[in-house]
Amino acid sequence: KNFPKVETKDDVASGDSVAMLELGELEPGTYTLTGGGESRVIEVTERPWQAVTDALIKGLYFQRCDELQEEHAGIYKHPACHTGPAEEWRKPEPPIPEDVRAQIPAHFLKMLEIPPEEPYGEAPSPRRIKGGWHDAGDYGKYVGPGAVTVAHLLYAWKLFPQGCSDDLNIPETGNGVPDILNETRFELEWILQMQRADGAFYHKLTSDHFPPFIMPEEDTQQEYLSPISRTATSDAVAALALASRVYRPYDAEFADKCLSTALFGWKWLTEHPETRPYRNPFGLQSGFYGDGEDHDERFWAACELYATTGETAYREAAEGFYREVRKLTQFGWAEVSGLGALCCLFDLKENGGEILYDDLKQAFLRRSEWALLVVKASGYGTAIPATNYEWGSILTSMSNAMAMIMNTLLTGREDMRDAALLQLDYALGLNAMDLSFVTGYGERQVMFPHHRPSGADGIEAPVPGLIAGGPNNKMNYPTVKDRLGDVPAAKSYIDETDFADMNEIAIYWNSPTVFVAAYYNALTAE
């Protein structure tokens, strides 16, 4: 079939001139597209997003801090890892020498002047903290990012169960619980262990520096429980309160444990109402995940507790924190207001009242319009502004996709639905790199992610079902400029293991992509 010539559109982010061709409705089968001296073979199926949705969920299984058995992991199996006891970080802070202080930028110096959180009571005995997901390309485990990942997955299940209900061949498959919930519980069980004796949550569990590119079982460094943080505590409270609702039909005892732990964490938060940003203590050089304020985290926690308990004290707290939040369409670890919005709009609904439903809904709908404007301005239909290709730019695309899907669910708007789909297309190859950022999927796909198991296992293909962060022209490694020169933002990408600033994976990039993919997968299941 010959298609008429279509108009091209300049794409500022890539410098490309792009033509978008509408193929219309096609019967299932294999087709060859030819144009511009190139050809591509495409396959049309009834459930085009099912396999990749399953793979993105199972990608988290491959991140387990645990033995991966051949029965479930195939060639990516490995023995149990990080089996030693963890110690609480209690090393004293040495003073910063004056000559060193003079060389530290003012904004970093201000951060260093924030004292670390004080330990609670006597030093606990070293103990084994089991499970959890390795957060990204290294082997650290972090409460805030883990809680956010949990929320993406649980809301994907709550809203689109038909889109994420396949058996995934993980150890728990066949136990009567959907595998997306089985996999998510593996992280929740770890989060439960990260609560300190007074109710606060440790910020993370890591070694004091990143390991080299070795397999996880070879990383035998001492693991440390970092100081606690307000953001980690709030995120854990929110995720556990949400989990108590989701898991109650399957395991009431586990649901009760999640809720009681969340309530204990909230008690600590109410006794410590002041904002106090987390910082790594001197000598702890693993991932930072610092956040300058915690109103959005406390807002999300209060929303989830109100949805779970119905107690007005939590509604009043959520209403108070709502006055301080603005970014209702963001769903990353640093800004979780969007997760609070998810809770209010789709769990609380009209029970949220004038503030948490009526006002919040109108504010959310207004702000989600911005995502659609970004898509319309892009030649590729990408929901990343040309000036905003940063570390983990895939999160910007997927957050905006989540916002547009939520808009569609609230309004029925097809333009929002179609624009959100372009973000899944972007992740799978509709981009200036002509590259699928999901390992194991696509004719041209990422092959060398910054991911220690993929780089150390001696297997040519990387671990499947992981999504790379994508193009980034901000906060780059010094060598990037030499390699890429002045390429446009959307082409600032190197598919090589060393370039974590562009090619790292992260659990909280997989999970919003699961949310998006599950929505479209559910549509084709109807």
XYZ file of C-alpha atoms in Angstrom:
526
model
C 0.000 0.000 0.000
C 1.319 3.434 -0.922
C 0.792 6.270 1.504
C 0.671 9.926 0.487
C 3.586 12.117 1.414
C 3.086 13.634 4.854
C 4.306 16.930 6.192
C 7.401 16.944 8.348
C 7.802 18.699 11.661
C 11.002 20.056 13.160
C 11.892 18.427 16.465
C 13.810 20.929 18.573
C 15.173 18.368 21.041
C 16.844 16.253 18.345
C 17.326 18.582 15.403
C 15.460 16.071 13.226
C 12.721 16.710 10.720
C 10.062 14.146 11.582
C 7.086 12.795 9.676
C 4.457 10.854 11.593
C 2.585 8.370 9.401
C -0.806 6.972 10.412
C -1.098 3.365 9.209
C -4.726 2.912 10.185
C -6.177 -0.316 11.521
C -4.246 -3.411 10.476
C -5.165 -7.055 10.773
C -2.821 -9.241 12.851
C 0.161 -10.323 10.777
C 3.641 -9.378 9.598
C 4.196 -6.263 7.505
C 7.178 -4.616 5.831
C 7.435 -0.827 5.845
C 9.665 0.681 3.157
C 10.662 4.302 2.780
C 13.675 6.543 2.408
C 15.823 3.645 1.250
C 15.174 1.670 4.464
C 12.735 -1.039 5.430
C 11.415 -2.401 8.705
C 9.396 -5.488 9.503
C 6.613 -5.048 12.060
C 4.324 -7.595 13.622
C 0.736 -6.701 14.466
C -0.813 -8.758 17.293
C -3.968 -8.651 19.385
C -1.983 -8.022 22.614
C 1.057 -5.994 21.503
C 2.005 -4.806 24.998
C 1.544 -7.997 26.973
C 5.060 -9.418 26.613
C 6.837 -6.158 27.399
C 4.567 -5.467 30.401
C 5.400 -8.887 31.810
C 9.104 -8.349 31.121
C 9.177 -4.964 32.890
C 7.586 -6.490 35.999
C 9.881 -9.508 35.955
C 12.832 -7.154 35.480
C 12.349 -6.362 39.166
C 12.686 -10.057 40.022
C 16.165 -9.950 38.462
C 16.955 -7.082 40.874
C 16.239 -9.215 43.951
C 18.893 -9.282 46.621
C 18.582 -13.035 46.868
C 19.499 -16.249 45.129
C 18.169 -16.329 41.568
C 17.540 -19.947 40.663
C 17.925 -21.285 37.140
C 14.297 -22.455 37.178
C 13.183 -18.820 37.263
C 16.197 -16.801 36.079
C 17.585 -19.079 33.376
C 21.090 -18.087 32.334
C 20.940 -15.068 34.667
C 20.951 -17.210 37.801
C 23.316 -16.423 40.666
C 23.822 -17.533 44.291
C 22.501 -15.664 47.304
C 24.133 -12.295 47.895
C 24.753 -9.808 50.718
C 24.192 -12.422 53.395
C 26.252 -10.793 56.151
C 24.779 -8.847 59.079
C 24.223 -5.116 58.664
C 25.576 -2.553 61.109
C 24.075 0.805 62.004
C 26.292 3.676 60.832
C 27.664 5.377 63.944
C 31.037 6.656 62.856
C 31.896 10.099 64.281
C 31.976 13.111 61.979
C 35.490 14.584 61.643
C 35.716 18.363 61.188
C 36.209 19.636 57.654
C 39.735 21.100 57.281
C 39.687 24.803 56.465
C 41.647 24.343 53.226
C 39.094 21.750 52.079
C 36.158 23.898 53.225
C 37.406 26.767 51.068
C 37.160 24.583 47.945
C 33.606 23.321 48.540
C 30.827 25.117 46.612
C 28.517 27.106 48.864
C 25.416 24.965 48.223
C 27.335 21.769 49.088
C 28.855 23.398 52.143
C 25.384 24.380 53.358
C 24.345 20.743 53.048
C 27.398 19.520 54.938
C 26.569 21.876 57.788
C 23.306 19.989 58.406
C 24.152 17.531 61.175
C 23.250 13.900 60.500
C 20.273 12.492 62.369
C 21.178 11.270 65.833
C 21.149 7.501 66.487
C 18.465 6.170 68.798
C 19.504 4.470 72.002
C 22.311 1.978 72.268
C 23.792 0.582 69.081
C 21.693 -2.406 68.026
C 23.440 -5.701 67.435
C 24.343 -6.384 63.806
C 21.499 -8.230 62.089
C 20.712 -9.752 58.741
C 18.217 -7.704 56.769
C 16.910 -9.950 54.029
C 15.596 -9.338 50.567
C 14.659 -6.148 48.791
C 15.591 -5.028 45.312
C 18.975 -3.707 44.278
C 17.989 -0.154 43.495
C 19.813 0.532 40.240
C 23.043 -0.449 38.527
C 24.741 -1.002 41.881
C 23.775 -3.127 44.894
C 22.442 -0.474 47.262
C 18.892 -0.636 48.629
C 17.008 2.597 49.387
C 13.717 3.041 51.232
C 12.379 6.108 49.399
C 12.916 4.887 45.834
C 11.729 1.415 46.869
C 8.499 2.782 48.351
C 7.810 4.817 45.207
C 8.389 1.737 43.040
C 5.970 -0.218 45.223
C 3.316 2.474 44.779
C 3.604 2.513 40.976
C 3.132 -1.244 40.898
C 0.274 -1.392 43.400
C -1.670 1.336 41.620
C -1.043 -0.371 38.279
C -2.652 -3.479 39.772
C -5.523 -1.576 41.405
C -6.424 0.358 38.252
C -5.508 -2.086 35.470
C -5.534 -5.631 36.874
C -6.192 -7.174 33.456
C -3.039 -5.516 32.161
C -0.632 -6.975 34.708
C -2.022 -10.302 35.871
C 0.118 -12.859 34.031
C 2.131 -15.553 35.761
C 5.788 -14.526 35.531
C 7.670 -17.682 36.558
C 8.981 -16.326 39.834
C 9.335 -18.448 43.003
C 5.870 -17.466 44.276
C 3.999 -18.153 41.035
C 0.912 -20.277 41.615
C 0.331 -19.285 45.261
C -3.059 -17.733 44.511
C -1.729 -14.148 44.496
C -1.102 -12.191 41.260
C 2.608 -12.192 40.479
C 2.859 -8.398 40.327
C 1.760 -8.447 43.992
C 4.106 -11.335 44.783
C 7.031 -9.387 43.365
C 6.042 -6.164 45.095
C 5.721 -7.946 48.439
C 9.386 -8.963 48.170
C 10.291 -5.280 48.488
C 7.666 -4.561 51.118
C 9.061 -7.299 53.369
C 12.427 -5.535 53.178
C 10.948 -2.096 53.895
C 9.322 -3.502 57.032
C 12.768 -4.489 58.310
C 14.110 -0.962 57.791
C 12.130 0.611 60.652
C 14.170 1.758 63.621
C 13.094 0.968 67.200
C 11.479 4.410 67.624
C 9.370 4.234 64.434
C 11.614 6.158 62.011
C 12.998 4.451 58.910
C 16.632 4.194 57.950
C 17.287 6.015 54.685
C 19.144 3.122 53.035
C 21.144 -0.085 53.381
C 24.419 0.028 51.439
C 28.151 -0.463 51.708
C 30.173 2.680 52.311
C 31.163 2.933 48.628
C 30.044 1.470 45.329
C 31.515 -1.956 44.499
C 33.374 -2.619 41.249
C 31.669 -4.422 38.368
C 31.315 -7.779 40.056
C 28.414 -10.163 40.541
C 26.243 -9.518 43.615
C 27.404 -12.629 45.466
C 31.000 -11.383 45.089
C 30.207 -8.089 46.820
C 31.165 -8.926 50.399
C 31.648 -5.393 51.709
C 30.119 -4.535 55.059
C 26.579 -3.195 54.682
C 25.452 -0.259 56.809
C 22.095 1.088 57.917
C 22.410 4.787 57.210
C 20.923 7.471 59.471
C 17.143 7.779 59.314
C 15.376 10.438 57.257
C 12.004 12.139 57.252
C 11.510 11.489 53.553
C 12.247 7.759 53.835
C 9.939 7.497 56.844
C 7.091 9.298 55.070
C 7.514 7.242 51.898
C 7.554 3.992 53.864
C 4.435 4.996 55.803
C 2.619 5.775 52.540
C 3.632 2.586 50.741
C 2.803 0.385 53.737
C -0.591 2.018 54.285
C -1.378 1.460 50.597
C -0.147 -2.132 50.811
C -2.399 -2.842 53.775
C -5.419 -2.156 51.541
C -4.155 -4.084 48.533
C -3.019 -7.243 50.333
C -5.900 -7.585 52.805
C -7.955 -9.924 50.555
C -4.921 -12.205 50.215
C -3.238 -12.068 53.637
C -4.949 -10.183 56.457
C -2.062 -10.775 58.866
C 0.432 -9.208 56.468
C -1.966 -6.309 55.842
C -2.237 -5.708 59.594
C 1.549 -5.718 59.928
C 1.894 -3.169 57.133
C -0.672 -0.879 58.736
C 0.679 -1.111 62.299
C 4.184 -0.378 61.014
C 2.877 2.587 59.034
C 1.031 3.965 62.057
C 4.172 3.694 64.188
C 6.122 5.560 61.512
C 3.458 8.281 61.359
C 3.648 8.720 65.135
C 7.373 9.431 64.769
C 6.670 11.939 61.993
C 4.139 13.834 64.107
C 6.687 14.023 66.921
C 9.265 15.407 64.446
C 7.293 17.906 62.328
C 10.256 20.014 61.224
C 11.861 19.493 57.818
C 15.407 18.209 58.029
C 17.040 17.182 54.734
C 18.975 13.948 54.648
C 22.666 13.990 53.883
C 25.255 11.248 53.762
C 27.435 11.278 56.862
C 31.143 11.685 56.246
C 32.597 8.489 54.799
C 29.340 7.088 53.416
C 29.636 7.475 49.657
C 26.759 5.388 48.305
C 23.701 6.876 46.590
C 22.456 10.081 48.166
C 18.759 10.535 47.309
C 18.672 13.776 49.233
C 15.597 15.995 49.222
C 15.408 19.561 50.449
C 11.833 19.368 51.748
C 9.321 16.760 52.788
C 5.867 18.319 52.447
C 5.084 16.144 49.431
C 6.153 12.949 51.217
C 4.097 13.791 54.305
C 1.132 14.696 52.070
C 1.288 11.311 50.338
C 1.600 9.471 53.668
C -1.410 11.280 55.161
C -3.514 10.575 52.056
C -2.778 6.851 52.172
C -3.469 6.617 55.902
C -6.772 8.421 55.465
C -7.728 6.100 52.594
C -6.871 3.095 54.758
C -8.337 4.113 58.122
C -10.958 6.754 57.318
C -9.828 8.732 60.359
C -10.352 12.494 60.007
C -7.011 13.347 61.627
C -5.238 12.025 58.546
C -7.570 13.910 56.217
C -6.838 17.136 58.093
C -3.105 16.459 57.926
C -3.316 15.760 54.192
C -5.287 18.965 53.632
C -2.634 20.922 55.506
C 0.243 19.495 53.502
C -1.723 19.891 50.259
C -1.411 23.661 50.672
C 2.360 23.242 50.404
C 2.526 20.989 47.338
C 2.329 22.041 43.698
C 3.695 19.268 41.490
C 0.680 16.988 41.307
C 1.786 15.393 38.029
C 5.163 14.118 39.196
C 5.754 10.578 40.421
C 9.492 10.212 41.058
C 11.438 9.626 44.268
C 12.148 13.341 44.802
C 8.606 14.571 44.166
C 5.797 12.247 45.204
C 2.844 14.641 45.141
C 1.494 12.756 42.135
C 1.202 9.605 44.230
C -0.876 11.509 46.745
C -3.018 12.699 43.834
C -3.424 9.090 42.657
C -4.698 8.136 46.098
C -7.128 11.054 46.301
C -8.521 10.805 42.762
C -8.892 7.039 42.458
C -9.159 5.645 46.000
C -10.651 8.403 48.114
C -12.641 9.940 45.241
C -15.596 12.026 46.551
C -14.784 10.910 50.110
C -11.789 13.221 49.891
C -14.163 16.173 50.156
C -13.855 19.673 48.778
C -10.094 19.968 49.172
C -8.703 16.501 48.513
C -11.060 15.707 45.644
C -12.860 18.704 44.138
C -10.036 21.218 44.384
C -7.266 18.690 43.810
C -9.013 17.246 40.742
C -9.317 20.614 39.064
C -5.704 21.478 39.886
C -4.523 18.121 38.569
C -6.455 18.430 35.301
C -5.042 21.912 34.719
C -1.472 20.787 35.319
C -1.743 17.665 33.191
C -2.518 19.904 30.203
C 1.132 20.931 30.258
C 2.211 17.366 29.472
C -0.010 17.353 26.384
C 1.459 20.670 25.221
C 4.968 19.204 25.481
C 3.904 16.227 23.363
C 2.343 18.467 20.703
C 5.504 20.583 20.506
C 7.705 17.537 19.889
C 8.216 16.055 16.441
C 8.427 12.593 17.961
C 5.566 13.250 20.374
C 7.907 12.934 23.347
C 6.749 14.328 26.701
C 10.213 15.607 27.625
C 10.865 19.333 27.084
C 13.898 20.015 24.913
C 15.578 21.715 27.898
C 14.879 18.877 30.325
C 16.884 15.861 29.135
C 18.564 15.009 32.420
C 19.785 11.945 34.301
C 16.902 9.478 34.089
C 14.974 11.475 31.486
C 12.811 8.399 30.902
C 11.124 9.216 34.234
C 9.967 12.578 32.871
C 8.375 10.856 29.883
C 6.705 8.185 32.016
C 5.526 10.610 34.719
C 3.850 12.720 32.061
C 2.355 9.574 30.545
C 0.940 8.625 33.950
C -0.556 12.108 34.319
C -2.190 11.930 30.886
C -3.564 8.438 31.575
C -5.050 9.704 34.830
C -6.590 12.611 32.920
C -8.092 10.124 30.455
C -9.556 8.027 33.258
C -11.154 11.148 34.764
C -12.384 12.795 31.550
C -12.450 10.180 28.791
C -10.249 12.377 26.571
C -8.774 10.438 23.658
C -6.111 13.066 22.891
C -4.608 12.458 26.338
C -4.805 8.676 25.844
C -3.063 8.849 22.469
C -0.353 11.230 23.701
C 0.410 8.957 26.644
C 0.797 5.987 24.307
C 3.524 7.861 22.438
C 5.611 7.709 25.627
C 5.502 3.914 25.651
C 6.397 4.059 21.963
C 9.284 6.374 22.848
C 10.650 3.862 25.350
C 10.441 1.099 22.748
C 12.157 2.933 19.890
C 10.111 5.885 18.622
C 12.890 8.313 19.458
C 15.777 10.193 17.897
C 18.170 7.350 18.729
C 15.982 4.779 16.906
C 16.648 2.603 19.957
C 14.548 0.635 22.414
C 15.587 1.560 25.946
C 14.110 -1.697 27.290
C 16.638 -4.529 27.408
C 15.568 -7.609 25.478
C 12.981 -5.772 23.372
C 13.292 -4.175 19.968
C 15.144 -4.745 16.716
C 17.673 -2.190 17.984
C 17.899 -2.182 21.768
C 20.158 -1.143 24.624
C 22.898 -3.760 24.961
C 25.321 -2.286 27.506
C 23.370 -0.783 30.424
C 25.193 0.464 33.502
C 24.137 -2.565 35.515
C 26.638 -4.637 37.427
C 25.164 -8.107 36.802
C 24.805 -7.406 33.073
C 28.390 -6.212 32.923
C 29.907 -8.987 35.062
C 28.028 -12.186 34.191
C 29.912 -12.960 30.971
C 26.639 -13.200 29.016
C 26.409 -11.167 25.821
C 22.794 -10.079 26.224
C 21.993 -7.880 29.249
C 19.510 -8.918 31.910
C 16.094 -8.509 30.213
C 13.212 -6.257 31.171
C 15.208 -3.294 32.489
C 14.799 0.252 31.187
C 17.725 2.632 30.758
C 17.573 6.259 31.877
C 17.931 7.633 28.362
C 19.438 10.779 26.817
C 20.953 13.278 29.216
C 22.780 16.522 28.511
C 22.831 17.769 32.099
C 25.091 16.705 34.963
C 27.182 14.595 32.605
C 30.470 12.873 33.231
C 33.411 14.996 31.981
C 34.186 12.472 29.214
C 30.727 12.783 27.673
C 31.451 16.168 26.101
C 34.557 14.769 24.422
C 32.647 11.774 23.063
C 29.462 13.474 21.903
C 30.415 17.058 21.218
C 27.453 19.391 20.741
C 24.823 16.846 19.793
C 21.185 17.789 20.456
C 19.719 16.883 23.829
C 17.604 13.971 22.593
C 20.714 12.387 21.060
C 22.924 12.771 24.144
C 23.218 9.061 24.723
C 25.970 6.447 24.695
C 25.112 2.763 24.926
C 28.187 1.786 26.925
C 28.438 0.346 30.414
C 30.612 3.120 31.834
C 28.095 5.901 31.240
C 25.738 5.704 34.207
C 24.647 9.288 33.533
C 22.776 8.015 30.454
C 22.711 4.246 30.555
C 21.966 3.242 34.143
C 18.809 1.344 35.053
C 16.645 1.935 38.146
C 13.683 0.175 39.718
C 11.694 3.443 39.865
C 12.085 3.835 36.082
C 10.798 0.328 35.454
C 7.742 0.795 37.650
C 6.099 3.869 36.046
C 6.679 2.181 32.695
C 4.803 -0.835 34.089
C 1.924 1.487 35.040
C 1.780 2.908 31.501
C 2.197 -0.430 29.729
C -0.398 -2.118 31.962
C -2.978 0.516 31.033
C -2.665 -0.151 27.309
C -2.329 -3.884 27.823
C -5.607 -3.799 29.765
C -7.341 -1.946 26.918
C -6.519 -4.769 24.513
C -7.796 -7.348 26.995
C -11.309 -5.914 26.960
